[in-house]
Short mmCIF file of C-alpha atoms and ligand atoms in Angstrom, two decimals:
data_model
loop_
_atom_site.label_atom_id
_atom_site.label_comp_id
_atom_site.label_asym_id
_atom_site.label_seq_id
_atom_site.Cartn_x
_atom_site.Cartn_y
_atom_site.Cartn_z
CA UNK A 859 -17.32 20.15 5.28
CA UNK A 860 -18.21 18.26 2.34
CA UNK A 861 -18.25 14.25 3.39
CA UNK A 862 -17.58 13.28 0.07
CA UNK A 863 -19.19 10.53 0.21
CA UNK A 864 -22.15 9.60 -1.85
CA UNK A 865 -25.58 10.24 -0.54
CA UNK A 866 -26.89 6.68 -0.55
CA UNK A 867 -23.59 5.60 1.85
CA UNK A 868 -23.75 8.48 4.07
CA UNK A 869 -27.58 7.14 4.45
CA UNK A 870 -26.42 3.17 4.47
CA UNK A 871 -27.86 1.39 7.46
CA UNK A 872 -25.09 -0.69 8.10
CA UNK A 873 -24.63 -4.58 8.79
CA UNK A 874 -24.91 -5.08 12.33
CA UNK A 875 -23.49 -8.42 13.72
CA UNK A 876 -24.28 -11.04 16.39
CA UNK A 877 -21.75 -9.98 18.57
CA UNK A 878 -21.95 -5.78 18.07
CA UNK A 879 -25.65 -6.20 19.04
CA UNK A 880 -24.85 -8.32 22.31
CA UNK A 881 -21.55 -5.90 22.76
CA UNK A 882 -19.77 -9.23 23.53
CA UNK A 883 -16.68 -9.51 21.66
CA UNK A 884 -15.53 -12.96 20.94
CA UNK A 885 -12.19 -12.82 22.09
CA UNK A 886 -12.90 -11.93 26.02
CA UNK A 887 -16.07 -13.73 25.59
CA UNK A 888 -14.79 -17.50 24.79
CA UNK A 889 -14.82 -19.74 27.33
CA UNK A 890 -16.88 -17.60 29.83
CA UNK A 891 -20.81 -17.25 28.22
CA UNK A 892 -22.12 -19.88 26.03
CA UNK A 893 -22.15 -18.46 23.10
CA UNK A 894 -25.00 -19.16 21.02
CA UNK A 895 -25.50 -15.99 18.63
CA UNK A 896 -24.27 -15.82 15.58
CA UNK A 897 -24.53 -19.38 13.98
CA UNK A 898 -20.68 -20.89 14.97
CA UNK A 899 -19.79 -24.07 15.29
CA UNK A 900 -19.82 -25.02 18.99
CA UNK A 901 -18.38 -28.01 18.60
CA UNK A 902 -14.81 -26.75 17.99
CA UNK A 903 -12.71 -26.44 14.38
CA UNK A 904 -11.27 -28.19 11.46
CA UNK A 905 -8.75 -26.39 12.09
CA UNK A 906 -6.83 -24.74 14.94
CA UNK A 907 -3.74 -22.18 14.87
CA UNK A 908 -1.23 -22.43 17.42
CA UNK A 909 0.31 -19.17 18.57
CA UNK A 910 3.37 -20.00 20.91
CA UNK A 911 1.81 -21.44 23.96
CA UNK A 912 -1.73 -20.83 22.72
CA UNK A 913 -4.24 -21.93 20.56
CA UNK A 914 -6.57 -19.81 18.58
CA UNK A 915 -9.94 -21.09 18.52
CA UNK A 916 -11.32 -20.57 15.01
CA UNK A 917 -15.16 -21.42 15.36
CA UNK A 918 -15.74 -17.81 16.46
CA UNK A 919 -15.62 -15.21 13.93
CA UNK A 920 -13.23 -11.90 14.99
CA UNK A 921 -13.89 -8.84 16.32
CA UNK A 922 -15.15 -6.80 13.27
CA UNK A 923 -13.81 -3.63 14.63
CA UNK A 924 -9.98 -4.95 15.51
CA UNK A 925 -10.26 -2.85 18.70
CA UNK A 926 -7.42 -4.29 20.31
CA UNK A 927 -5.23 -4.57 16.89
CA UNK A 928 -6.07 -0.91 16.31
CA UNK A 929 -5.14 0.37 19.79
CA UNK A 930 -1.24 -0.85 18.98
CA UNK A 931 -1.33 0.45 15.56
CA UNK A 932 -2.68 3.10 16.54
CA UNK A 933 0.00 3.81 19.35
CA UNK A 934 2.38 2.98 16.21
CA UNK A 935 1.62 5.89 14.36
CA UNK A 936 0.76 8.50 17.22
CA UNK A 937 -3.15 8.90 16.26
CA UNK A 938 -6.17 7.53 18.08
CA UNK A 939 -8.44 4.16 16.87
CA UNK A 940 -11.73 6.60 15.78
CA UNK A 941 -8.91 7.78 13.06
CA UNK A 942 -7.84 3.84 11.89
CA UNK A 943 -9.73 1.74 9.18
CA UNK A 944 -8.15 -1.48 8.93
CA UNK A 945 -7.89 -3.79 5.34
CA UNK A 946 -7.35 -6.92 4.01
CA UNK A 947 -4.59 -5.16 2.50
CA UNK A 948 -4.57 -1.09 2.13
CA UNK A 949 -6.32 -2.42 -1.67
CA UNK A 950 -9.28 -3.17 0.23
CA UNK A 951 -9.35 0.31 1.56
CA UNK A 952 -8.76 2.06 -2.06
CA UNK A 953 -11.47 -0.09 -3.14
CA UNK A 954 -13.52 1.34 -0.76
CA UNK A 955 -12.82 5.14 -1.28
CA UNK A 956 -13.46 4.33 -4.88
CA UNK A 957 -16.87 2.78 -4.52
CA UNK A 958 -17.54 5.00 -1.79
CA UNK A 959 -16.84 8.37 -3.05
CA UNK A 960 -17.85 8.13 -6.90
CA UNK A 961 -20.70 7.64 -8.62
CA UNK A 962 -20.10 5.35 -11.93
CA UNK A 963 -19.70 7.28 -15.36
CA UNK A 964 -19.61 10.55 -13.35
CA UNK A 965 -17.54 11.42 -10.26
CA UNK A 966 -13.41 10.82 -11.54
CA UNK A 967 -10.51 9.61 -9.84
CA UNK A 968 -7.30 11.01 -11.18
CA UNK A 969 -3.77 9.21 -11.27
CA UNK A 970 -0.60 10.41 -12.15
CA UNK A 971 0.98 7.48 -14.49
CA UNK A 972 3.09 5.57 -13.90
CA UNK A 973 2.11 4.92 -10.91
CA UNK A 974 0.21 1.85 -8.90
CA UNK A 975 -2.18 -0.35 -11.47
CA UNK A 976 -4.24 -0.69 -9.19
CA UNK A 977 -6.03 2.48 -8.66
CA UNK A 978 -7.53 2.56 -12.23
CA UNK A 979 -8.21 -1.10 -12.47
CA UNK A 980 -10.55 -0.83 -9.45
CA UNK A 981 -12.20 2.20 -10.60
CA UNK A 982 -12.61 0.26 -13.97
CA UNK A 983 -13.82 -2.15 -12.45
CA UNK A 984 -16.66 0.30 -10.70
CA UNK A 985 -17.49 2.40 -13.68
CA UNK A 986 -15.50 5.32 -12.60
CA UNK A 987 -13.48 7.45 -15.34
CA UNK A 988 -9.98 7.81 -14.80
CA UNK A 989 -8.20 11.58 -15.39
CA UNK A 990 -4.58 10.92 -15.80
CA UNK A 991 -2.43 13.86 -15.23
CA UNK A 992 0.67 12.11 -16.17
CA UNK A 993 4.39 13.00 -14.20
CA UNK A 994 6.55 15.66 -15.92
CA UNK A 995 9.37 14.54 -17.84
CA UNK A 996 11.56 14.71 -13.92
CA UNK A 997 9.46 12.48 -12.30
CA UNK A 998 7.36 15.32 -10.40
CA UNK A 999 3.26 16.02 -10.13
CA UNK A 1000 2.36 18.17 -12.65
CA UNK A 1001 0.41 20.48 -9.74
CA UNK A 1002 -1.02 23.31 -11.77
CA UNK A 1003 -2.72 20.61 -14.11
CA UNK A 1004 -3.88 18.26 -11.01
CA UNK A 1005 -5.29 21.40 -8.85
CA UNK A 1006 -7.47 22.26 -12.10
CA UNK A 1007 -8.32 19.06 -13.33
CA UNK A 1008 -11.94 18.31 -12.78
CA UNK A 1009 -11.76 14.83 -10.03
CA UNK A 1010 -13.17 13.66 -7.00
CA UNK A 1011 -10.37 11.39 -5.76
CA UNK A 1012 -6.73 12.54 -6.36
CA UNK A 1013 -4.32 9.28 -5.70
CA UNK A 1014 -0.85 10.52 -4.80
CA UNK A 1015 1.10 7.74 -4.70
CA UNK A 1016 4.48 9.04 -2.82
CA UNK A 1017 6.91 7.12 -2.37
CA UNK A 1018 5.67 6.30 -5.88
CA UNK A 1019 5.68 2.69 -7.64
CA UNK A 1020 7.51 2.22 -9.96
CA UNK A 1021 9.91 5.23 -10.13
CA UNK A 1022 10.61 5.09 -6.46
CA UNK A 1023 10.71 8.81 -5.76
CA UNK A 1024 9.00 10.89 -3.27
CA UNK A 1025 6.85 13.79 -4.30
CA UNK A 1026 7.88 17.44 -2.57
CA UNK A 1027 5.98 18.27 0.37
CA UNK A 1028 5.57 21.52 -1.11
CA UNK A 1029 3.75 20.21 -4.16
CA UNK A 1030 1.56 17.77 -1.72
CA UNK A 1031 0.49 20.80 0.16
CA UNK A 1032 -0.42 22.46 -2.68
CA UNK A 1033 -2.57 19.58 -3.92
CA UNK A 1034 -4.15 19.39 -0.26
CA UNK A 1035 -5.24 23.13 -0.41
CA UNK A 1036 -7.60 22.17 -2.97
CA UNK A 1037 -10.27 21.02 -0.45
CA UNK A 1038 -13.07 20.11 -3.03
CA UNK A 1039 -11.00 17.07 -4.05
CA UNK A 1040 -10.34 13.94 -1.20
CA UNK A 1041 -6.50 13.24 -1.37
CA UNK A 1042 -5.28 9.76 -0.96
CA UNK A 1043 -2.12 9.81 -0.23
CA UNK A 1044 -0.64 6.14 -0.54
CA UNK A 1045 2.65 5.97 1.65
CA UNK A 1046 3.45 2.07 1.02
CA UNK A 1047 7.04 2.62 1.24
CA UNK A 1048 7.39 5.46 3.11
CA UNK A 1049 8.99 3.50 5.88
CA UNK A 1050 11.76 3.29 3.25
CA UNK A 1051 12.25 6.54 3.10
CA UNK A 1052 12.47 7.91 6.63
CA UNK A 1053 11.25 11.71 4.90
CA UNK A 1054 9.00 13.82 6.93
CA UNK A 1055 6.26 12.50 8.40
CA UNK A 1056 3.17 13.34 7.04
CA UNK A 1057 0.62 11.87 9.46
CA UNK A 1058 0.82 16.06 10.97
CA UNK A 1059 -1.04 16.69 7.71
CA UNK A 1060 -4.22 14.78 8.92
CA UNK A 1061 -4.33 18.12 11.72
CA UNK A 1062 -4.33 20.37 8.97
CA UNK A 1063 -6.53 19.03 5.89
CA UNK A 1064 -9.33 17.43 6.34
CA UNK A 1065 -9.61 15.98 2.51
CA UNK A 1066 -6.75 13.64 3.20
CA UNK A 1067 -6.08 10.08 3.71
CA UNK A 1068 -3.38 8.45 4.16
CA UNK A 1069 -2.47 4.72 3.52
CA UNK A 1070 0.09 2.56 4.96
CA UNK A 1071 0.59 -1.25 4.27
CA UNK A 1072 2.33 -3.79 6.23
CA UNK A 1073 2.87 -5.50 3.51
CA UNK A 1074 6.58 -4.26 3.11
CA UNK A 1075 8.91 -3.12 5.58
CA UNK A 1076 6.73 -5.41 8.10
CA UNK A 1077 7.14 -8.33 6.02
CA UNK A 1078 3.62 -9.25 5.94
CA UNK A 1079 2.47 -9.32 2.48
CA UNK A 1080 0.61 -12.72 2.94
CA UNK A 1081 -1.03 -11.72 6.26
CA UNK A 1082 -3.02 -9.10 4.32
CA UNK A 1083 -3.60 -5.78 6.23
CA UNK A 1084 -2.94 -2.11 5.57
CA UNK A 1085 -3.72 0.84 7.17
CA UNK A 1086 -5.98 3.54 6.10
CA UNK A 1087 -5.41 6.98 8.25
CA UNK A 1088 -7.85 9.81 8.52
CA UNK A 1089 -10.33 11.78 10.31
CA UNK A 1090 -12.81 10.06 11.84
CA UNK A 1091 -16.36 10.90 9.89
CA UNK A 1092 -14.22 9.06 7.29
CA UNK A 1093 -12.80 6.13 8.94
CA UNK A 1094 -16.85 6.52 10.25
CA UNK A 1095 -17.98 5.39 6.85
CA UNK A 1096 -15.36 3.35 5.35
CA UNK A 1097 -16.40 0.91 8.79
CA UNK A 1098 -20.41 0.84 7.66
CA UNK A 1099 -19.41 -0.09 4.17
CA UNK A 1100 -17.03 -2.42 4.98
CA UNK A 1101 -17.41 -6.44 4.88
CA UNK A 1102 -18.22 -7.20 8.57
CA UNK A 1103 -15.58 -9.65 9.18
CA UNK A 1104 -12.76 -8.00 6.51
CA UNK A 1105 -9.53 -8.77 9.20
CA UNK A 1106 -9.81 -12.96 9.77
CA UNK A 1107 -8.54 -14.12 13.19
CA UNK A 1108 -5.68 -15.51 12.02
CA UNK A 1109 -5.12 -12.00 10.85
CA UNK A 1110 -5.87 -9.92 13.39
CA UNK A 1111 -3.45 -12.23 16.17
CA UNK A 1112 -0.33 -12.85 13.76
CA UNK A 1113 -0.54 -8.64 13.25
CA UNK A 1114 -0.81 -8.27 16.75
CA UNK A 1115 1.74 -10.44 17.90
CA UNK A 1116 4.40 -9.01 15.12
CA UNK A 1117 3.30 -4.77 15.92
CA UNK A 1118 3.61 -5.14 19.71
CA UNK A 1119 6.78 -7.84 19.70
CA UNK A 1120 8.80 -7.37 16.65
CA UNK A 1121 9.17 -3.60 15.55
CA UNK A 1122 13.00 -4.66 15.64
CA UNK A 1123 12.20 -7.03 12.72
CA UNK A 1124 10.96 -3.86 10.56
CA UNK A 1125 13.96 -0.97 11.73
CA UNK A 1126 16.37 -4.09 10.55
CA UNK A 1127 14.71 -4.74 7.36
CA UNK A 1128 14.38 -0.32 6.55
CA UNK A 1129 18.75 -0.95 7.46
CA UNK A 1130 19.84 -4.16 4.92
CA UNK A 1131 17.28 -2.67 2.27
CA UNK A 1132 18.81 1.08 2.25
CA UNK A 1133 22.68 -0.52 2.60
CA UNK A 1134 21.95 -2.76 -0.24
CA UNK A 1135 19.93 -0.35 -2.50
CA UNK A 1136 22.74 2.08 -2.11
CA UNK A 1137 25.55 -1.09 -2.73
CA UNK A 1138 23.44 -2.15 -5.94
CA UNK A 1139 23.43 1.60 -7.55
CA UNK A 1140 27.12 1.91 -7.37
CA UNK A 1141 27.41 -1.61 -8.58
CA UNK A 1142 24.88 -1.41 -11.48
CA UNK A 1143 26.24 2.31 -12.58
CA UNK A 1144 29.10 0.63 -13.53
CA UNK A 1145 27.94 -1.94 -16.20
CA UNK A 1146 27.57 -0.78 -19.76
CA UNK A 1147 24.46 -2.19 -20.54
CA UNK A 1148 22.20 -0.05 -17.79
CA UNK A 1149 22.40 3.45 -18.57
CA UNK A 1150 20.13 4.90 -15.95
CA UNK A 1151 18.93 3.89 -12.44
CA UNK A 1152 16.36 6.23 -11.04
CA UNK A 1153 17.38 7.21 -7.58
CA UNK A 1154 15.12 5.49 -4.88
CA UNK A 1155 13.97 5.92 -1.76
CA UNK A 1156 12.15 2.52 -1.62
CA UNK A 1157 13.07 -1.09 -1.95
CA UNK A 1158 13.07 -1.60 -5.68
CA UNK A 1159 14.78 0.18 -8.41
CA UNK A 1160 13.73 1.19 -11.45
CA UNK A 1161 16.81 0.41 -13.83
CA UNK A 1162 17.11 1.73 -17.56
CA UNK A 1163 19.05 -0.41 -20.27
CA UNK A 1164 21.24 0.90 -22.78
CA UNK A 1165 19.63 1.78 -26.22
CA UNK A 1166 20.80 -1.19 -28.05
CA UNK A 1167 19.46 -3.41 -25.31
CA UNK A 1168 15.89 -4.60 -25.18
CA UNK A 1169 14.59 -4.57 -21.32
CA UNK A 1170 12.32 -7.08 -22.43
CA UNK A 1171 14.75 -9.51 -23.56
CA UNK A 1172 17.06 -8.86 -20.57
CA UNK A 1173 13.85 -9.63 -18.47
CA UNK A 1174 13.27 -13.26 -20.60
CA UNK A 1175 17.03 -13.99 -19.80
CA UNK A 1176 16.76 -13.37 -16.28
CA UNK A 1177 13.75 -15.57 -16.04
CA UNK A 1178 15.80 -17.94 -17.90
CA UNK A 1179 18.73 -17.97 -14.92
CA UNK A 1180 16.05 -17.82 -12.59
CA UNK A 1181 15.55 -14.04 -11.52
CA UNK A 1182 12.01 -12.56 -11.65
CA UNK A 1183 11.75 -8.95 -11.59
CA UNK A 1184 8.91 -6.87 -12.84
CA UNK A 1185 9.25 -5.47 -16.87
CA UNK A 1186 7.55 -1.84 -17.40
CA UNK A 1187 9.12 -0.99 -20.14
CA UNK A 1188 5.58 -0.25 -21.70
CA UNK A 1189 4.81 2.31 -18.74
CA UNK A 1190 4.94 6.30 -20.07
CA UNK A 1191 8.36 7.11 -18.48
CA UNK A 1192 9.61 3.62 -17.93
CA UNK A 1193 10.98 3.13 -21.64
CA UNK A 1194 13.05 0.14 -21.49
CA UNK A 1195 13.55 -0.09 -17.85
CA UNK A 1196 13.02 -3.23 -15.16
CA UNK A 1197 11.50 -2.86 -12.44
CA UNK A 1198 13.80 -4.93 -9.45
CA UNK A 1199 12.78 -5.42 -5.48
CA UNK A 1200 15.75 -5.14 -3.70
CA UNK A 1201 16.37 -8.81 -2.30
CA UNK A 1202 18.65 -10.37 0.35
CA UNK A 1203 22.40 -9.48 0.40
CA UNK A 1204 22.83 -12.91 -1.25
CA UNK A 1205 19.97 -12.54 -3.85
CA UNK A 1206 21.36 -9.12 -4.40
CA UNK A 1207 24.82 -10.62 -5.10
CA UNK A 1208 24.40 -13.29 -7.66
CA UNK A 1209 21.84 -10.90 -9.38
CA UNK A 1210 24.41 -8.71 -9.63
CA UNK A 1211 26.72 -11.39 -11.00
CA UNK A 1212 23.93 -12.82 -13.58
CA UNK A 1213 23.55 -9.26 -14.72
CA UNK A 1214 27.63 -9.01 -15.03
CA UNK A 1215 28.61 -11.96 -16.68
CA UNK A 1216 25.07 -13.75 -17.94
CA UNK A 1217 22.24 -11.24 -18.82
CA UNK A 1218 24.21 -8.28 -20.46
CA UNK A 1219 26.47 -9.87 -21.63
CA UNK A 1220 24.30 -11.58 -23.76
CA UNK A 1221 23.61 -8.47 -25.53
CA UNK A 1222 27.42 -8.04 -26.35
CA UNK A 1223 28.09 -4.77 -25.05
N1 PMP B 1362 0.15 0.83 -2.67
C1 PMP B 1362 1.25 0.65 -3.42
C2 PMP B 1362 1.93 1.85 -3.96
C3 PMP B 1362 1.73 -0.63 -3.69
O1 PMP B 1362 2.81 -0.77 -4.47
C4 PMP B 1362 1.05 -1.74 -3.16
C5 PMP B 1362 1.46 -3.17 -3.41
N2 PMP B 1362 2.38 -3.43 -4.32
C6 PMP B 1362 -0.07 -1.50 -2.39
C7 PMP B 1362 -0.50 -0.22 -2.16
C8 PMP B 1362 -0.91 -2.63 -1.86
O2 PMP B 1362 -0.50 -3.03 -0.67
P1 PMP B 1362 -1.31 -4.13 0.17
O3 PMP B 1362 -0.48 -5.35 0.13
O4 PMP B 1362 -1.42 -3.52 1.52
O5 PMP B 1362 -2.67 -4.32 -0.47
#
């Protein structure tokens, strides 16, 4: 099986810390061997984080393997630590497959616009050409043209940003079958969608990876951690290329603490968001100014404005009465359209009226 990646990383002798050479990991460590290995401060911390009735000493730097953070997350998604790579955000692991995986001004990534910015400003930023096989004209990936499109990385971004649909397993298969290409599937807000589960697909093809954040149904988009699933000569790699210490302590306990003892806080959120996404469609159908809302399985909506209405003015008047929401009206398939995160019941509400009576109205419909 082709390892796809590049020779001088499949060769990389990697950073080896204090700790991994001693096999002592800080955490069990502390307080029981004096640790004088890896350069620390002894004497204590500037500053300390206090974690319900304990404190987390941060003179020692964390475990650079997560071991215990990985073993929940893990049990979380039914699959086994030796198939985890954990982030600073599932951009850190894109990043990596990027750099990893293609060599600059040669090897290609290919996108399917619109989709996630993010993809082609990191391979920009490493030199790698970008194919872009855009979406057809309904939102789906243009398969034939993907499967014979000359690429290394394929980024199937499903649910996608910013349309908010999810991409037929049929077509993902089909992508998938292709094995000379390395699939990354991004599944961000699949926990929005409650489709089929795709983590059955790691079994069956061994080009694909797939990435999960906790960024948005877990509410932990400042923590910084995502989730990068796959088999493990992959996960293998992405760990020797990695930044030792890429998960801070601070990190790695707040995740731990919210994965083990709050998955109620997440199954809530997936409840308000879909009740409230399928309350602001019927609501915004109805005013005269929005003439399409793409159906979502996510928690934003991509909303269309009526021809005589500029999205881009209706996105300066909602700064204006203090709404920010995302314009992409320049995006191909995103003429004139706002992208909006669906927000509390309450946010949701007086959006809703601002829209009604403030923003549209504006425009004199
Ligand atoms: N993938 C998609 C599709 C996203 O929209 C985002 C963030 N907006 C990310 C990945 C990045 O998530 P993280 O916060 O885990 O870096």
């Amino acid at each position: 099986m082709n390892s796809f990646f590049l020779p001088h990383i499949q060769s990389l002798k990697p950073y080896s810390s204090a700790r991994e050479e001693s096999s002592v990991s800080s955490g069990t460590a502390a307080g029981k061997l004096t640790l004088l290995d890896a350069n620390e401060n002894s004497l204590g911390s500037a500053s300390d984080l206090r974690l319900g009735t304990s404190t987390l000493e941060l003179n020692r730097y964390p475990d650079p393997l997560q071991v215990e953070l990985k073993k929940v997350i893990g049990d979380l998604y039914g699959i086994e630590s030796e198939q985890l790579f954990l982030g600073n955000g599932s951009d850190e692991a894109i990043d990596l497959l990027i750099r990893g995986t293609c060599a600059p001004g040669k090897d290609k990534i290919l996108i399917s616009s619109p989709t996630y910015g993010i993809y082609k400003v990191l391979a920009d930023l490493s030199g790698v050409p970008v194919v872009d096989v855009p979406l057809r004209a309904d939102y789906s990936l243009d398969v034939p043209a993907i499967r014979s499109a000359e690429a290394k990385l394929v980024f199937i971004c499903s649910p996608n940003n910013p349309t908010g649909n999810e991409f037929s397993r049929e077509d993902i298969r089909s992508i998938l079958s292709d094995q000379s290409k390395l699939v990354i599937l991004d599944e961000a807000y699949a926990d929005f969608a409650g489709g089929e589960d795709s983590l059955p697909l790691l079994q069956e093809f061994k080009n694909l990876v797939i990435l999960r954040t906790f960024s948005k149904s877990w509410g932990m988009a400042g923590l910084r951690l995502g989730a990068c699933l796959a088999r493990p000569e992959i996960i293998k790699t992405l760990n020797s290329i990695k930044l030792p210490y890429n998960i801070s302590a601070p990190n790695q306990a707040l995740a731990l603490q919210a994965i083990d003892g709050n998955r109620a806080f997440q199954s809530e959120t997936i409840k308000v968001v879909s009740s409230e996404r399928e309350k602001l469609v019927e609501e915004w159908s109805r005013l005269d100014g929005i003439s399409e809302i793409l159906p979502s399985v996510t928690n934003f909506l991509l909303v269309r404005f009526a021809d005589q209405i500029r999205a881009s003015e209706v996105y300066t008047k909602l700064i204006e009465l203090g709404f920010v929401v995302r314009d992409r009206s320049n995006l191909p398939l995103c003429e004139n359209c706002l992208r909006i995160s669906i927000g509390t019941p309450e946010e949701n509400a007086r959006l809703t009226e601002a829209l009604e009576t403030k923003a549209l109205e504006a425009f004199s419909i």
